[in-house]
Coordinates of C-alpha atoms in Angstrom, one line a residue:
X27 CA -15.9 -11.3 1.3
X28 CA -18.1 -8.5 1.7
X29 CA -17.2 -4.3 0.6
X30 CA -18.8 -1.5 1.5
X31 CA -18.6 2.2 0.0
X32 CA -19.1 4.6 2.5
X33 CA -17.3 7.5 1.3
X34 CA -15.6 8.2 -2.3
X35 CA -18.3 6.5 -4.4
X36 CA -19.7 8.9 -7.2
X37 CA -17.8 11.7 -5.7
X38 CA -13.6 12.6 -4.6
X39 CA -14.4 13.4 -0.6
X40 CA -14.7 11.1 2.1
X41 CA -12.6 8.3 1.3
X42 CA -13.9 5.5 3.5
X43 CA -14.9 1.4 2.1
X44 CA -15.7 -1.2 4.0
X45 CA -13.9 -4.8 4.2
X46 CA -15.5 -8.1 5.7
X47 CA -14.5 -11.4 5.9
X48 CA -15.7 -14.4 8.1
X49 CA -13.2 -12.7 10.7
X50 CA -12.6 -9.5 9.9
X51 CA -13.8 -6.1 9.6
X52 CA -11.6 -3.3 8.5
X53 CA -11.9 0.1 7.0
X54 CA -9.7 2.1 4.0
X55 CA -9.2 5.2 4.5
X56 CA -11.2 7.5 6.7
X57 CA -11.6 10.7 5.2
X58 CA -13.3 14.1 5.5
X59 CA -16.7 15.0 3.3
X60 CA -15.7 18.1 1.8
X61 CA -19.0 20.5 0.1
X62 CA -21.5 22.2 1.0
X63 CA -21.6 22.9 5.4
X64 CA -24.9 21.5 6.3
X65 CA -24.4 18.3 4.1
X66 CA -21.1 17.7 5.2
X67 CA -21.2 17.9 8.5
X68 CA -24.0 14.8 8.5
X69 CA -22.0 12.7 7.1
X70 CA -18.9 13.1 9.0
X71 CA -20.9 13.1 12.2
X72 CA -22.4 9.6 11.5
X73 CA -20.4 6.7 10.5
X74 CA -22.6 4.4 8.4
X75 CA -20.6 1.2 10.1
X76 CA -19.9 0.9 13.2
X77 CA -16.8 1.7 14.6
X78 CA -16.8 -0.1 18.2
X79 CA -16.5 -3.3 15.1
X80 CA -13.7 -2.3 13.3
X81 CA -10.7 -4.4 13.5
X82 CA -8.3 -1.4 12.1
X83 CA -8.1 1.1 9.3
X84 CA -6.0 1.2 6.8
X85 CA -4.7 4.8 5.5
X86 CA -3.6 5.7 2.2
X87 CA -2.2 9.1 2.8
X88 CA -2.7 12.5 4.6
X89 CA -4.9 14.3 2.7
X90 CA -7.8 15.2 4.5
X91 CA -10.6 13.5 2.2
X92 CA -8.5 10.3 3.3
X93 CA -7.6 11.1 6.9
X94 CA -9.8 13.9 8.3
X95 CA -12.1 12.0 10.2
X96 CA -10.0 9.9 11.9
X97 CA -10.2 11.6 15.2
X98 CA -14.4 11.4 14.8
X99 CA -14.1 7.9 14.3
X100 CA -12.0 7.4 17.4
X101 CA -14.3 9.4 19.5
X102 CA -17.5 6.9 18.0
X103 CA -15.4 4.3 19.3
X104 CA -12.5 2.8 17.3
X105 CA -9.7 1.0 19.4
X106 CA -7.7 -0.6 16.8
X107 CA -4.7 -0.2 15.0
X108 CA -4.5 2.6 12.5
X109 CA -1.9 1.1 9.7
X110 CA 0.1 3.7 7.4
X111 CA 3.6 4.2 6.3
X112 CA 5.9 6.4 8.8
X113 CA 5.6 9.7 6.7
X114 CA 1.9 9.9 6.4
X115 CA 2.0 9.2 10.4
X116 CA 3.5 12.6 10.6
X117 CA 1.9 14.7 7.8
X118 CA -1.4 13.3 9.0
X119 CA -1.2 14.4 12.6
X120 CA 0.0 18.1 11.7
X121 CA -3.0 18.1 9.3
X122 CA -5.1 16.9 12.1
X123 CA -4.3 19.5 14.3
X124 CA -4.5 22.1 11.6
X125 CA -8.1 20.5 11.1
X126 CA -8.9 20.8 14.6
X127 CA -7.7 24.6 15.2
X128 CA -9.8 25.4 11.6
X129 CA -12.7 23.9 13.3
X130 CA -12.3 25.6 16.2
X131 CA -12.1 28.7 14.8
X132 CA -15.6 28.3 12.5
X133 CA -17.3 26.9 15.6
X134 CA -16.5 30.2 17.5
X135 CA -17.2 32.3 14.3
X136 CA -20.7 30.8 13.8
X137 CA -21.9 30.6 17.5
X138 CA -21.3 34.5 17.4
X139 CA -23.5 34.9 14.4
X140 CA -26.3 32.5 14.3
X141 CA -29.8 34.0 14.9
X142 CA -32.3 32.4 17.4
X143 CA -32.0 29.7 19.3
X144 CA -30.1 27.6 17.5
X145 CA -27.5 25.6 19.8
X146 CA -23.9 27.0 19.8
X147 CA -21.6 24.7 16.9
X148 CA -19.6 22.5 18.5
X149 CA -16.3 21.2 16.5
X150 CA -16.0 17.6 15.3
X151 CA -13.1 16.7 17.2
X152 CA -10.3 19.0 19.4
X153 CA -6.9 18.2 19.0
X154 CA -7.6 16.4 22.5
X155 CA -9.5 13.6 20.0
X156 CA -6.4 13.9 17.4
X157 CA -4.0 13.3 20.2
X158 CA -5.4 10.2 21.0
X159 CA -6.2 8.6 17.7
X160 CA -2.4 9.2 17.0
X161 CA -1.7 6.8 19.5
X162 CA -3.7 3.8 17.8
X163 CA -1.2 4.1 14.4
X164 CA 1.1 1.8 13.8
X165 CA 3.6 2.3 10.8
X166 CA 4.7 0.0 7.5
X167 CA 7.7 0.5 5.7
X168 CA 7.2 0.0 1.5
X169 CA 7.2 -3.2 0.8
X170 CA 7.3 -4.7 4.3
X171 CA 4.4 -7.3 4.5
X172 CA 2.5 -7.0 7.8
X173 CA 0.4 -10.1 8.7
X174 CA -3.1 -8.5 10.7
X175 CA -4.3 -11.7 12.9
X176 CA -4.6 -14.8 10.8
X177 CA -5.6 -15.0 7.6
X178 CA -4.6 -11.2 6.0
X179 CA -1.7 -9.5 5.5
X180 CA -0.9 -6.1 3.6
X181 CA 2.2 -4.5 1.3
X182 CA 2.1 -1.3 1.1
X183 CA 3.8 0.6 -1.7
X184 CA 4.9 3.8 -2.8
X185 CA 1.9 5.2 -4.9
X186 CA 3.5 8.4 -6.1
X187 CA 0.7 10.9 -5.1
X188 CA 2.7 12.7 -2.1
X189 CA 5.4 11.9 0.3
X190 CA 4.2 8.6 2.1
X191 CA 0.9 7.8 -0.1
X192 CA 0.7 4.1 -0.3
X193 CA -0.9 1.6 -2.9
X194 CA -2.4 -1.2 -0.7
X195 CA -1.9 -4.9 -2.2
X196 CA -4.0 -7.5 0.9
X197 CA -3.7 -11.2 0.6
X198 CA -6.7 -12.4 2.6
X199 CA -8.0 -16.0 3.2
X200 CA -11.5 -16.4 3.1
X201 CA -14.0 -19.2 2.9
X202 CA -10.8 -21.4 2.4
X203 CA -9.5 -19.1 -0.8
X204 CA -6.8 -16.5 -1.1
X205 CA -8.0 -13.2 -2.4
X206 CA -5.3 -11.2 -3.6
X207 CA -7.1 -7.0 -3.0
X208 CA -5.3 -3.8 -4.2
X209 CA -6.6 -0.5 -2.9
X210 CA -4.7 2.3 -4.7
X211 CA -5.7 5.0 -2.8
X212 CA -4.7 8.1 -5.0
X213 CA -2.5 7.1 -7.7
X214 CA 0.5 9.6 -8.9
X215 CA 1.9 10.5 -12.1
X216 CA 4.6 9.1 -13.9
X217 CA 7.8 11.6 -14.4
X218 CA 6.7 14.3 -11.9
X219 CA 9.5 16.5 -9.7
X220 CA 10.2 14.9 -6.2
X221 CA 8.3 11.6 -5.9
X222 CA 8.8 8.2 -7.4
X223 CA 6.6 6.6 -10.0
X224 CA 3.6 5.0 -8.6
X225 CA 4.8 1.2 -7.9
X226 CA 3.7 -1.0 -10.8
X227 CA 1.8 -3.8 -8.8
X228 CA 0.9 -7.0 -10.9
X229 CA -1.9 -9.4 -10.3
X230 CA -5.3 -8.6 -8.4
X231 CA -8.5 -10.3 -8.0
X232 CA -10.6 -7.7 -6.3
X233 CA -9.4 -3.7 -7.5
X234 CA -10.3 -0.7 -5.3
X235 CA -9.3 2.0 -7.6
X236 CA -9.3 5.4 -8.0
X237 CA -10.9 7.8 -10.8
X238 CA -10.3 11.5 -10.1
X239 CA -9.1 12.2 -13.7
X240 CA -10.5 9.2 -15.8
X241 CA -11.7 11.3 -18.4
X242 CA -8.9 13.6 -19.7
X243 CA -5.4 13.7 -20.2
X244 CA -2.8 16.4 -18.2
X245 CA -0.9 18.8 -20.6
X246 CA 2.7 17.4 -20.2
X247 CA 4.3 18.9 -16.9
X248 CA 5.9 22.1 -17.8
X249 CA 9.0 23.6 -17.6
X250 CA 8.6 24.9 -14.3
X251 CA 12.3 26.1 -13.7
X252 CA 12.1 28.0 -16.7
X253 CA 8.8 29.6 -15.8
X254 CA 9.9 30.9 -12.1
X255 CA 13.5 32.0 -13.5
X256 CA 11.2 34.4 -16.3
X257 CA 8.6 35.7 -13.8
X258 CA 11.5 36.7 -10.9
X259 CA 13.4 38.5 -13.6
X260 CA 10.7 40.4 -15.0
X261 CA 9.5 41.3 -11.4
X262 CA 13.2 41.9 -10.2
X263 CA 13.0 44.3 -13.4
X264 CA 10.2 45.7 -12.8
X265 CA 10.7 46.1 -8.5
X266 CA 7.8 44.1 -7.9
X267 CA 6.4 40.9 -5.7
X268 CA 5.7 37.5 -6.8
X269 CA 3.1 36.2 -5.0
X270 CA 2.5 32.4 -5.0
X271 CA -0.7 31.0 -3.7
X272 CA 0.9 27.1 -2.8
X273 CA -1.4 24.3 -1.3
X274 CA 0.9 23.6 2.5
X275 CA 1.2 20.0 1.5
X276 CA 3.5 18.9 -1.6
X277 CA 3.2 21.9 -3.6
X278 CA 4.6 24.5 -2.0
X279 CA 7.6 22.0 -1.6
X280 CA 7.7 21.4 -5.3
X281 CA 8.2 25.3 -6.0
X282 CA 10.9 25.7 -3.3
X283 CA 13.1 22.9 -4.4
X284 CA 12.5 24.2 -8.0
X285 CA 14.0 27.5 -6.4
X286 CA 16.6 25.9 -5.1
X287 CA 17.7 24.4 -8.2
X288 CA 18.1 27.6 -9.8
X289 CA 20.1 29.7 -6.8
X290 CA 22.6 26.3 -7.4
X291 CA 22.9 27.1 -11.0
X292 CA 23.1 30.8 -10.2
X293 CA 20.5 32.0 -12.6
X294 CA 18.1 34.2 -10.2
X295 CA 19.1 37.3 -9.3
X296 CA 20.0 38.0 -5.5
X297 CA 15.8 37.9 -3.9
X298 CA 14.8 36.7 -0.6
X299 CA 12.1 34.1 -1.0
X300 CA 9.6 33.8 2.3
X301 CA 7.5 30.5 2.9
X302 CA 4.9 32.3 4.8
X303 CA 2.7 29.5 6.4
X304 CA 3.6 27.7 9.3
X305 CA 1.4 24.9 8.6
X306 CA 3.8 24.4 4.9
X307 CA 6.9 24.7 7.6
X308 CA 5.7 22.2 10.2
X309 CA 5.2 19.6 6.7
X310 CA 8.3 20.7 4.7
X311 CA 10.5 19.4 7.8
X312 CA 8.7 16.3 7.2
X313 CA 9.7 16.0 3.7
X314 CA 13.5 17.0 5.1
X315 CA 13.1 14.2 7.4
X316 CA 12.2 11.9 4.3
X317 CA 14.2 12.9 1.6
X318 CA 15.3 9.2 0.9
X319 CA 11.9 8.6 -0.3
X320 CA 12.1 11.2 -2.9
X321 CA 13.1 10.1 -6.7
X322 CA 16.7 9.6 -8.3
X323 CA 17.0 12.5 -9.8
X324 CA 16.4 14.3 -6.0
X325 CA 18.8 11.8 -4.8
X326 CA 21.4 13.2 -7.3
X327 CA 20.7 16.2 -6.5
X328 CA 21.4 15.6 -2.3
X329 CA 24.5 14.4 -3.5
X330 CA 26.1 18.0 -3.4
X331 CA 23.1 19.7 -1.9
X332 CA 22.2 18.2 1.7
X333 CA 19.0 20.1 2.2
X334 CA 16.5 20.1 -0.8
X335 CA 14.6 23.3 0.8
X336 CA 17.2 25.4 1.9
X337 CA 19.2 28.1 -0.1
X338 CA 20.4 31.5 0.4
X339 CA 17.5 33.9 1.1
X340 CA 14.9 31.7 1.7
X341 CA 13.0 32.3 5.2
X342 CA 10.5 30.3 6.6
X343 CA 8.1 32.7 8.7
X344 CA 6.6 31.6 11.7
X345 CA 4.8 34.3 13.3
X346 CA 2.1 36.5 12.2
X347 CA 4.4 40.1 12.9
X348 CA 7.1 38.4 10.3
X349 CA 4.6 38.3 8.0
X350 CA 3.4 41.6 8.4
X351 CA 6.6 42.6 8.0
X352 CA 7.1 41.4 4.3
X353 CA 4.4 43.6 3.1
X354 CA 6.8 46.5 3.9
X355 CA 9.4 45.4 2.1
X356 CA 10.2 47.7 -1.1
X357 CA 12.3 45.5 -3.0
X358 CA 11.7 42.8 -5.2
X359 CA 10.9 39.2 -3.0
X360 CA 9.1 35.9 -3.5
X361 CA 6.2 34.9 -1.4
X362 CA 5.1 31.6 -1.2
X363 CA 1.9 31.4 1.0
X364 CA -1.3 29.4 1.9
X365 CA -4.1 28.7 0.8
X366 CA -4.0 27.4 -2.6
X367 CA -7.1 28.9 -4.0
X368 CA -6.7 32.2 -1.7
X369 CA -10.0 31.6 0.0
X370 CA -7.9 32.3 4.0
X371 CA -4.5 32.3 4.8
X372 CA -1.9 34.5 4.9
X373 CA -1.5 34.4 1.0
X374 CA -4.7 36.6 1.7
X375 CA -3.3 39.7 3.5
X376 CA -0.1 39.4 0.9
X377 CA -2.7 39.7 -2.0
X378 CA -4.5 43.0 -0.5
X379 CA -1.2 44.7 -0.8
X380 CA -0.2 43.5 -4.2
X381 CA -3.3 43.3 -6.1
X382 CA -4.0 46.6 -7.3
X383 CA 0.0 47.3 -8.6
X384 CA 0.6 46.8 -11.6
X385 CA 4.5 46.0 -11.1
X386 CA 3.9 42.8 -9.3
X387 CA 2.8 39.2 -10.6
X388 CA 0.7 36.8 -9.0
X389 CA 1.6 32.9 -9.8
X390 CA -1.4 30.5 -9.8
X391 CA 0.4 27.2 -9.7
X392 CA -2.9 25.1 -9.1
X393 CA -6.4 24.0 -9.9
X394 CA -8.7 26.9 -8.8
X395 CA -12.4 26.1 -7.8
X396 CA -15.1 27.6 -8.6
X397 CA -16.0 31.2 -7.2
X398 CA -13.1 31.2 -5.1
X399 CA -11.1 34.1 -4.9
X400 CA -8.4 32.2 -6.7
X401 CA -10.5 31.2 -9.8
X402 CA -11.3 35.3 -9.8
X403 CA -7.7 35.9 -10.3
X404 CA -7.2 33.6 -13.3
X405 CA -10.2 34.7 -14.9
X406 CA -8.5 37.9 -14.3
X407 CA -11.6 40.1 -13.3
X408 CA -11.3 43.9 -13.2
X409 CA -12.0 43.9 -9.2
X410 CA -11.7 41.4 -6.7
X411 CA -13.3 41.0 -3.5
X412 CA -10.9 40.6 -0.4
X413 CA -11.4 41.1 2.9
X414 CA -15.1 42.4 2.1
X415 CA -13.7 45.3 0.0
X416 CA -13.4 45.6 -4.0
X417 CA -9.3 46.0 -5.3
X418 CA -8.8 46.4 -8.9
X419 CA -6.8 43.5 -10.0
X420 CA -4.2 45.7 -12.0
X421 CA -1.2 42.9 -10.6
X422 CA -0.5 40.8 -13.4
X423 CA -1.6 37.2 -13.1
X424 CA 0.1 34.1 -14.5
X425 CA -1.0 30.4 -14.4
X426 CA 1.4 27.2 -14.3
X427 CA -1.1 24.3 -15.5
X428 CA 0.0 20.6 -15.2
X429 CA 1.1 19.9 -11.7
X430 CA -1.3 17.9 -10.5
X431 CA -0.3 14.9 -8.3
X432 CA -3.2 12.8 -9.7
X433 CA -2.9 10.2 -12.5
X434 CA -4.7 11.0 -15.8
X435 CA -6.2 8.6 -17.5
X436 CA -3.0 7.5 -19.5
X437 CA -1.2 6.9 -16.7
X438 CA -4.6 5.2 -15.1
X439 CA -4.0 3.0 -18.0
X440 CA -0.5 2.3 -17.9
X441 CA -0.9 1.5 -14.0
X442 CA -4.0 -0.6 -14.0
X443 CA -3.2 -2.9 -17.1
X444 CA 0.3 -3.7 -15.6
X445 CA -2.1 -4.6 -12.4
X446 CA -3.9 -6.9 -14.5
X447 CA -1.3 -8.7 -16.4
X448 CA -2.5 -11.7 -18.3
X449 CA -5.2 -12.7 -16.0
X450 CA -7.2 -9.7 -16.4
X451 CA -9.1 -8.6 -13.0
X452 CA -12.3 -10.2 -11.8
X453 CA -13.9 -7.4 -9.9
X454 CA -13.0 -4.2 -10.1
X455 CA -14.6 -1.2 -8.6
X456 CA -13.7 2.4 -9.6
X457 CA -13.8 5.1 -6.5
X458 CA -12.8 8.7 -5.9
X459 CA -14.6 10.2 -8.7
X460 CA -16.8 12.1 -10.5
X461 CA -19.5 10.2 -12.0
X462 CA -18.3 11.2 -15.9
X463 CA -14.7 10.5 -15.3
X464 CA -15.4 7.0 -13.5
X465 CA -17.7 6.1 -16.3
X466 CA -15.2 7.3 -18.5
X467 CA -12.7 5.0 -16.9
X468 CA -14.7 2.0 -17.2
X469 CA -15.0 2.5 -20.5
X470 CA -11.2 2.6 -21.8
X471 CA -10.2 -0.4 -19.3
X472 CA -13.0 -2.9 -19.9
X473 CA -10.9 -5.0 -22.1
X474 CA -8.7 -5.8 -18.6
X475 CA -11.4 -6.4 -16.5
X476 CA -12.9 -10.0 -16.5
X477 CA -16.3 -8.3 -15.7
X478 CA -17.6 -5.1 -16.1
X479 CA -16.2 -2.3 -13.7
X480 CA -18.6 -1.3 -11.0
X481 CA -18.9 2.1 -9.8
X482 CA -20.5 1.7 -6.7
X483 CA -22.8 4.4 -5.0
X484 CA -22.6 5.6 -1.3
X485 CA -23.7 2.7 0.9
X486 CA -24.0 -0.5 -1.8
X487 CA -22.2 -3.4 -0.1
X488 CA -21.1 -6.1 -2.9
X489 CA -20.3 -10.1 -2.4
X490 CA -16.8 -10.9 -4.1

C-alpha cells in the first residue's frame, strides 16, 4: 500500500492524501488551500494526482479545507463516488455554493481592478461544477460498513468535530494481508455542548491523524450560559446591542441553543435575538434536520423542547433590507452575524453602527487571526478600520475563549492511545498541522507507536 500527502502535511489547509493499493486508488478528503491569493490558487488549480484515476474520495466533513475543492476536482475529471455521512452531504453543498458565489464575487472585483493586461480572473468552479459533483456522493450512516469493490471496506464514525464529521476506520486487503487504516479527519473534544464525544476506535495498523492543537492544552470550556445571561443584562441595563461575530457553521448554533436554554429557564430579560446570515440559516435547518445526532444531554433537552433553535424572539433574517432594519432598532437586541473574525459579512455593517457607542458590547466567541478586523477588536485598539474609514472602538469588547471544536492534545491523547490498545500502531502519520504542534504530538505519543510518527511533507508518498 502506497500514501500520498497532497494537502494537510506541515500545514491545516488543503486536506487531501493519497491511497493505493494493487487495485485501488482513492483520495481523503479534498479540501481548499487557504493563505495567501497567488499561492493558493496554484495549488487548488492543479491536483498533484490525477483525478481521471481516482476510484472515489472519501470526505471527512464540510469544512472547506476538507471539501472546497471538490467541485475543481470534478471539473479535472473525477467520476466516482464521493462517500460521506448524510449531514455532511448537506452542509457541504450549501458551503459549496456559498464558495462558489464568494468566488464569484472576487473574480468580478479583481477583473475591475487589475492594471494591464493581465487576463480577467476566472472562478475555480460555478455552482454549475458544485451541482454536478453533488451528484457523484453517496451517503454512510455511523457505523454502517460499506464494502468499495473487492477487497476494502469503510466504517465511518461520529468524530465529534461538527454535525456529520466522521473518523474513517478501512479494512483493505492487499498483497494477500488485511490492513486495518483509520483516518480521523478532525477529531472533537470530549464534553463539548451539542455533539457526541469523538467515537473511541480501537486497533489500527496504518493512522492518518490529525494535529491542529498537539502542542497545548484548551482552557476548560466555559460557562457559556452564565456569560451570555451577564452580557444581555448589562446591555438590557445599559439600552445597548450585543453584537456576536459567529462562524455560519456550528458556532453560531452553539450560541443560539445556549440562548434558548436560558429563555426556558426564564432568566433573560424580554430581547429579540436576530441570526443575521442566511448562509448560518440555510446550515442551522440542517442541524434541525439532524438533531438525533446531537448528544444526550440535547436529547434531554428535545424531550420538552422540540426545536433546539427556536424560542420566543429569535428571528432568522434572510434579506439584506431586514438587516438594515436592525440597525434602527433603539432597544436593547442580540445580533448574531457572520463572519467570525469580521473580515465581510453582515456582522460588518452591524459593527459600523455599534462600534463607536459605548453602551453596547461586542462578543468575540472565537479564535481571531491575525490582522483581521476581529483580532483589532480583542486587542481592543483605540480606532478600527471598517469599511475604509477609522471608528473609535468606544463599544465594549468581551472574549469567550475555549470553544474550539478541535481536540487538544489531552484529548489527542486520550483518543489515539485507546486507538492503539495493546498492540501499539505500526505506522502512524500525523497531518493537519503546524509543524511545532505535529512535532509536538509525536513527541507525547511515541510510547504507542511501534515506530516513530512520520510527519510527512506535501508530496512524499510512503510504502506501508
Amino acid at each position: 500500500m502506497k500514501i500520498t500527502f497532497y494537502g494537510a502535511a506541515g500545514e491545516v489547509t488543503g486536506s487531501q492524501h493519497l491511497v493505493e493499493t494493487e487495485r485501488h486508488r482513492f483520495l481523503l478528503d479534498c479540501g481548499f488551500f487557504q493563505g495567501h491569493r497567488a499561492e493558493s490558487r496554484e495549488k487548488n488549480e492543479h491536483f498533484l494526482c490525477d483525478p481521471k484515476d481516482l476510484d472515489a474520495i472519501f470526505l471527512s466533513h464540510a469544512h472547506i479545507d476538507h471539501c472546497g475543492n471538490l467541485p475543481g476536482i470534478y471539473k479535472a475529471g473525477f467520476r466516482g463516488p464521493i462517500f460521506c455521512t448524510p449531514a455532511t452531504a448537506e452542509i457541504a453543498e450549501i458551503m459549496l455554493r456559498d464558495s462558489a458565489k464568494i468566488q464569484a464575487e472576487d473574480a468580478r472585483y479583481l477583473s475591475k481592478h487589475i492594471k494591464g493586461s493581465h487576463p480577467p480572473f476566472e472562478p475555480l468552479y460555478d455552482e454549475d461544477d458544485v451541482e454536478m459533483v453533488m451528484k457523484r456522493v453517496e451517503t454512510l450512516e455511523y457505523r454502517e460498513t460499506h464494502e468499495l469493490d473487492r477487497g476494502i471496506k469503510v466504517t465511518m464514525y461520529d468524530a465529534g468535530h461538527i454535525l456529520g464529521s466522521a473518523l474513517m476506520r478501512f479494512e483493505i486487503e492487499d498483497e494477500g494481508e488485511i490492513k486495518r487504516l483509520v483516518f480521523t479527519g478532525d477529531l472533537g473534544r470530549r464534553n463539548m455542548p451539542l455533539l457526541h464525544d469523538p467515537f473511541p476506535l480501537q486497533g489500527c495498523d496504518i493512522l492518518i491523524g490529525e494535529s491542529t492543537y498537539g502542542n497545548r492544552t484548551h482552557p476548560p470550556a466555559p460557562d457559556v450560559k452564565h456569560h451570555l445571561e451577564r452580557i444581555i443584562h448589562e446591555a438590557f441595563k445599559n439600552k445597548g446591542k450585543v453584537i456576536i461575530p459567529a462562524f455560519s457553521n456550528g458556532r453560531t448554533q452553539q450560541v443560539v441553543y445556549y440562548l434558548n436554554e436560558l429563555v426556558n429557564e426564564n432568566k433573560l430579560p424580554s430581547v429579540p435575538v436576530f441570526v443575521d446570515s442566511p448562509l448560518s440559516n440555510r446550515l442551522t435547518k440542517v442541524y434541525e434536520r439532524y438533531q438525533h445526532l446531537l448528544d444526550a444531554t440535547a436529547q434531554r433537552t428535545l424531550m420538552d423542547d422540540d426545536n433546539l433553535y427556536h424560542f420566543p424572539g429569535i428571528r432568522y433574517v434572510q434579506s439584506r433590507e431586514e438587516s438594515m432594519k436592525i440597525n434602527d432598532l433603539d432597544e436593547t437586541c442580540v445580533i448574531i452575524a457572520a463572519s467570525g473574525m469580521c473580515e465581510s459579512g453582515r456582522v460588518t455593517h452591524h459593527l459600523a453602527q455599534c462600534v463607536s457607542d459605548e453602551k453596547n458590547i461586542i462578543l468575540i466567541i472565537g479564535f481571531q487571526a491575525q490582522h483581521t478586523l476581529g483580532r483589532k477588536l480583542v486587542e481592543k485598539q483605540k480606532y478600527v478600520k471598517i469599511f475604509n474609514k477609522e471608528f473609535p472602538l468606544r463599544a465594549k469588547v468581551e472574549k469567550i475563549n475555549g470553544l474550539s471544536g478541535h481536540a487538544d492534545i489531552v484529548d489527542m491523547k486520550w483518543w489515539y492511545e485507546h486507538l492503539a490498545g495493546d498492540e501499539g500502531i505500526n505506522h502512524t502519520f500525523l497531518v493537519h498541522g503546524e509543524p511545532d504542534s505535529a512535532q509536538a504530538l509525536a513527541e507525547s505519543i511515541r510510547d504507542i507507536c511501534n515506530e516513530s510518527p512520520i510527519i510527512p511533507e506535501r508530496g512524499q508518498s510512503f510504502e506501508v
